[in-house]
Tab-separated table of C-alpha atoms in Angstrom:
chain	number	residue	atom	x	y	z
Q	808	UNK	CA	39.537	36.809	153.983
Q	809	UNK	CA	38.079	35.051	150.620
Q	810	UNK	CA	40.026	38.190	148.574
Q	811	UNK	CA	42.905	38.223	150.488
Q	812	UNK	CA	43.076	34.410	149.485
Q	813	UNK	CA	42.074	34.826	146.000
Q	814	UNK	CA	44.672	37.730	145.587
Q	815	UNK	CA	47.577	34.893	146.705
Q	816	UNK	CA	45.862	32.663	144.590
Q	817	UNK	CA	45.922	34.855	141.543
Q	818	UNK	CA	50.127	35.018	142.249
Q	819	UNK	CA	50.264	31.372	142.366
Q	820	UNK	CA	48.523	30.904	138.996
Q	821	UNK	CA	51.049	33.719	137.087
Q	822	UNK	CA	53.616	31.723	139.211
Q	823	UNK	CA	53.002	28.651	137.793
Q	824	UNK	CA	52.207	29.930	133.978
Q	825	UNK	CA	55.647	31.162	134.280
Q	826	UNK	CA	56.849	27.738	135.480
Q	827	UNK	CA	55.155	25.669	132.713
Q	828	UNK	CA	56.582	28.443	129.973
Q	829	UNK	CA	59.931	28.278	131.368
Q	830	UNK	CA	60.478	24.429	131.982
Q	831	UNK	CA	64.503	24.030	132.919
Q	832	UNK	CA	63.005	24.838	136.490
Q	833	UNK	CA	62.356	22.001	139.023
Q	834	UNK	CA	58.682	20.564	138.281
Q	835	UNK	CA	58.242	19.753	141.902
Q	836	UNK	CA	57.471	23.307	142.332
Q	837	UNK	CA	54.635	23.495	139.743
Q	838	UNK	CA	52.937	20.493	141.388
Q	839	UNK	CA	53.640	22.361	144.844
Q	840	UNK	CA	52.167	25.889	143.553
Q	841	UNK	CA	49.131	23.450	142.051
Q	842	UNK	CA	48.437	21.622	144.988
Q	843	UNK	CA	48.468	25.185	146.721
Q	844	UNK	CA	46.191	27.074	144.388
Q	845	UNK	CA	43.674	23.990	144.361
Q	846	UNK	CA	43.314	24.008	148.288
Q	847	UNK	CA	42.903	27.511	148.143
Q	848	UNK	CA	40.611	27.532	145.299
Q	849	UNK	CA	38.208	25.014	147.668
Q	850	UNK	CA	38.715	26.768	150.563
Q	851	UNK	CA	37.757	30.377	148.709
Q	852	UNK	CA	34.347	28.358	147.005
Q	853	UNK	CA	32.994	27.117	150.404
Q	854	UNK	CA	30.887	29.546	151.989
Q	855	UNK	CA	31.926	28.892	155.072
Q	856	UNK	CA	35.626	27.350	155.895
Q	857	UNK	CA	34.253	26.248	159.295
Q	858	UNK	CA	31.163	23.812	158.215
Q	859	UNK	CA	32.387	21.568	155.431
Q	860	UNK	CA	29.934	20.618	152.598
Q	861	UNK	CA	31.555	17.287	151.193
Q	862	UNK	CA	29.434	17.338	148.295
Q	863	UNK	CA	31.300	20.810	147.192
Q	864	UNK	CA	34.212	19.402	147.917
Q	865	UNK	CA	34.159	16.296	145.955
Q	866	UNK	CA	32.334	17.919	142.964
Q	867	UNK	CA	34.657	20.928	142.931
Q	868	UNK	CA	36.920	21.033	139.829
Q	869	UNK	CA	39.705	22.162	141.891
Q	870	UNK	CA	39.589	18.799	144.028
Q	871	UNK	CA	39.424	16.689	140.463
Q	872	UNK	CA	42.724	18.803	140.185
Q	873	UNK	CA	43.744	17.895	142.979
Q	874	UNK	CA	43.227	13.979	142.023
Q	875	UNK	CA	44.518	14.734	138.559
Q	876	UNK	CA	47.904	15.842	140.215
Q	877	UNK	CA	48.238	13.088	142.982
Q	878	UNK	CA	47.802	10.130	139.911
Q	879	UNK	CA	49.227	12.326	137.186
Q	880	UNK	CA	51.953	14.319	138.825
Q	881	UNK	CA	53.063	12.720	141.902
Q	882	UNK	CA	52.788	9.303	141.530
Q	883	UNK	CA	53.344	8.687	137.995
Q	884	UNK	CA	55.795	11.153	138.725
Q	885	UNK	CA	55.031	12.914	134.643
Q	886	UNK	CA	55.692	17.170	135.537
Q	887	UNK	CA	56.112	18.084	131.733
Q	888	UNK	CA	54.069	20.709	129.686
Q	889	UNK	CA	51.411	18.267	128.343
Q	890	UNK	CA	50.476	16.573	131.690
Q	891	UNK	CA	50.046	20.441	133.390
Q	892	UNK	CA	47.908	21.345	130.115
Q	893	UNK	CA	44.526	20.347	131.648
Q	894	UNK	CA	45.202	22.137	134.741
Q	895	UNK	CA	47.180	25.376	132.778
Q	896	UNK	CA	43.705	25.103	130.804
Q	897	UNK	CA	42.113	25.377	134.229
Q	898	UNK	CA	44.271	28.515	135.886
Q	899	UNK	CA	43.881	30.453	132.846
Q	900	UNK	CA	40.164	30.868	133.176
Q	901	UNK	CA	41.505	31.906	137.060
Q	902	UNK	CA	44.393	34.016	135.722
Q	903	UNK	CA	42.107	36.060	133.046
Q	904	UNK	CA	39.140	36.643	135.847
Q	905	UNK	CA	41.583	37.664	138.635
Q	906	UNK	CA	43.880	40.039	135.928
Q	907	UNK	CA	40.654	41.659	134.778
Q	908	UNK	CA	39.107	42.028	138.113
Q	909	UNK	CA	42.340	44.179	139.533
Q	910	UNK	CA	42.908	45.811	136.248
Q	911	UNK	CA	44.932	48.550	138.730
Q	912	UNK	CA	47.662	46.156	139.506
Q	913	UNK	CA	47.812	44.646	136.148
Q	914	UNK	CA	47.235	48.229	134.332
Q	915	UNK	CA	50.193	47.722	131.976
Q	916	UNK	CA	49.326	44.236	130.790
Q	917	UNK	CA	45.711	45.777	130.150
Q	918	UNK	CA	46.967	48.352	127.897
Q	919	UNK	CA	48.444	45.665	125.562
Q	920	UNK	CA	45.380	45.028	123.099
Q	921	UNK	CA	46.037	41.372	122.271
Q	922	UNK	CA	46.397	40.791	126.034
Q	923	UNK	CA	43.493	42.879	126.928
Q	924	UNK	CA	41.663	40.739	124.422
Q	925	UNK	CA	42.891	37.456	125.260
Q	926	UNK	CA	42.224	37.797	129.071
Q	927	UNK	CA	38.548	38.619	127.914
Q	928	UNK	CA	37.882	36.447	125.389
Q	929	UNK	CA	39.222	34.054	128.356
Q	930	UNK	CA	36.623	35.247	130.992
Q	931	UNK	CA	33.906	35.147	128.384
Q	932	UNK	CA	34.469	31.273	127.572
Q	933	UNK	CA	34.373	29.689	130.964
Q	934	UNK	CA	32.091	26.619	130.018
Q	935	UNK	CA	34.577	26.292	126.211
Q	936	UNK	CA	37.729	26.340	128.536
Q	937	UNK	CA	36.426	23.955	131.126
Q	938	UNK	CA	34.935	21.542	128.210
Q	939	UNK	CA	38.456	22.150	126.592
Q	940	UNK	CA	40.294	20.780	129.456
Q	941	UNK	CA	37.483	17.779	130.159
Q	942	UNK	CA	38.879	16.781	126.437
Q	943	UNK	CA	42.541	16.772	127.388
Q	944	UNK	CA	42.186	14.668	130.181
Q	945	UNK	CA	40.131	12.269	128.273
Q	946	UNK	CA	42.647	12.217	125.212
Q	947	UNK	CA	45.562	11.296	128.025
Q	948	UNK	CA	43.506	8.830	129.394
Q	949	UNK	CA	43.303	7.428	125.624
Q	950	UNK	CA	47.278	8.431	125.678
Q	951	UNK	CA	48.052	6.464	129.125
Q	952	UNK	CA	46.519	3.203	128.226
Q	953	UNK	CA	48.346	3.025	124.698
Q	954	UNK	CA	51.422	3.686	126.604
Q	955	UNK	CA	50.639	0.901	129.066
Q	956	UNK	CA	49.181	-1.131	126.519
Q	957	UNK	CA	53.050	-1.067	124.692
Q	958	UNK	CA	54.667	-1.866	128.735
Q	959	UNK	CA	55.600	1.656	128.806
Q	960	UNK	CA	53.267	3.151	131.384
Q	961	UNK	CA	52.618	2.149	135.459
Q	962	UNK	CA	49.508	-0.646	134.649
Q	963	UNK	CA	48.277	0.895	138.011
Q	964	UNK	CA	48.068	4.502	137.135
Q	965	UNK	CA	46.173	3.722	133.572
Q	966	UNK	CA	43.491	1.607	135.660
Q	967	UNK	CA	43.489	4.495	138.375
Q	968	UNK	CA	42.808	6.960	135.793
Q	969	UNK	CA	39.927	6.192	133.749
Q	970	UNK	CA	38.303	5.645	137.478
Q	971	UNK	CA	39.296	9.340	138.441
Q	972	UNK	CA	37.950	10.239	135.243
Q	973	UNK	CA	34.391	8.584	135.931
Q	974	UNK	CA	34.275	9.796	138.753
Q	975	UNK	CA	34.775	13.074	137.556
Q	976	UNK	CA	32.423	12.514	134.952
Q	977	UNK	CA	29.319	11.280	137.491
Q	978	UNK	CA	30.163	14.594	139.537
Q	979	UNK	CA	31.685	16.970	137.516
Q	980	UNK	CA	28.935	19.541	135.361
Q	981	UNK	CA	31.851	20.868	133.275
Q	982	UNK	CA	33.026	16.988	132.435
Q	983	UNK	CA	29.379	16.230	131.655
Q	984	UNK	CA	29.523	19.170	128.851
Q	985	UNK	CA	32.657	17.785	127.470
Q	986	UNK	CA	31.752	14.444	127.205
Q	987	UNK	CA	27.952	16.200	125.144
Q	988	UNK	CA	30.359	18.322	123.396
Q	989	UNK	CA	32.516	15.382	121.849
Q	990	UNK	CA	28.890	13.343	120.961
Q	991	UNK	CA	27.757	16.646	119.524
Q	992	UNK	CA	31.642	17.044	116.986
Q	993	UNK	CA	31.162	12.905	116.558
Q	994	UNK	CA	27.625	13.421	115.450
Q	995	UNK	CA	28.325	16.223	113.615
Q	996	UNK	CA	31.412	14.781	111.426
């Protein structure tokens, strides 16, 4: 069942890369195909769909996506390219493993040596992508209170933010790296 669900999952993440790429569609369906690939992403990580582990659950990056797009996407109501770029930063790393893991349906894209190399430079640099996408949200946060700062941005979504994103930093391992790996480029500079 898990491949069978990570095989519609994989479709759902091209499906939405083509979405984002090609934005004069509707953007209620790449919040629909995300809120879609994160519950099946959850659902595929449990070991066992039947007994529920809350603590996987709630320190699972695809429910902080899931979070991200309920604040971010559906009631702030922003769909454009930069608000889906921590979650496009997200499907990629899913997009590259499931592409190179069923390199017999995606043969033709495989023969194409800056794809071939892309998809595994992608696989290779999980924890980079993941603390890649930890900075994005953080730099919207920083985005979403300037904008409510000037009265141009719900007051209510940039206080429910930086609490999603504590939250996601006290559970989240791949938010913990991004926060070390911004101390380690501030230290560094």
């Amino acid at each position: 069942m898990k491949q069978e669900l990570y095989k519609y999952e994989g479709y759902l993440k091209i499906a939405f890369f083509i979405l984002v790429i090609l934005p004069f569609f509707n953007p209620f369906y790449n919040v629909m195909i995300s809120v879609c690939i994160c519950t099946m992403g959850i659902v595929r990580q449990l070991k066992s769909p039947v007994t529920l582990n809350v603590h996987k659950i709630f320190s699972n990056d695809f429910f902080f996506n899931l979070i991200y797009i309920l604040i971010v996407n559906v009631y702030a109501k922003k769909t454009g390219t930069l608000y889906m770029f921590p979650l496009a930063l997200h499907f990629l790393l899913g997009v590259s493993n499931y592409i190179v893991q069923n390199q017999q349906t995606f043969g033709f894209l495989m023969k194409q040596p800056k794809f071939y190399a892309l998809m595994h430079i992608c696989t290779g640099s999980k924890e980079m992508l993941m603390e890649v996408k930890g900075v994005a949200e953080l730099g919207l946060g920083l985005y979403f209170f300037a904008l409510a700062a000037l009265g141009k941005f719900d007051p209510l979504v940039a206080a429910a933010y930086p609490a999603y994103l504590g939250y996601r930093y006290y559970m989240s391992e791949s938010m913990k790296g991004s926060i070390r790996f911004l101390k380690g480029a501030v230290n560094t500079a």
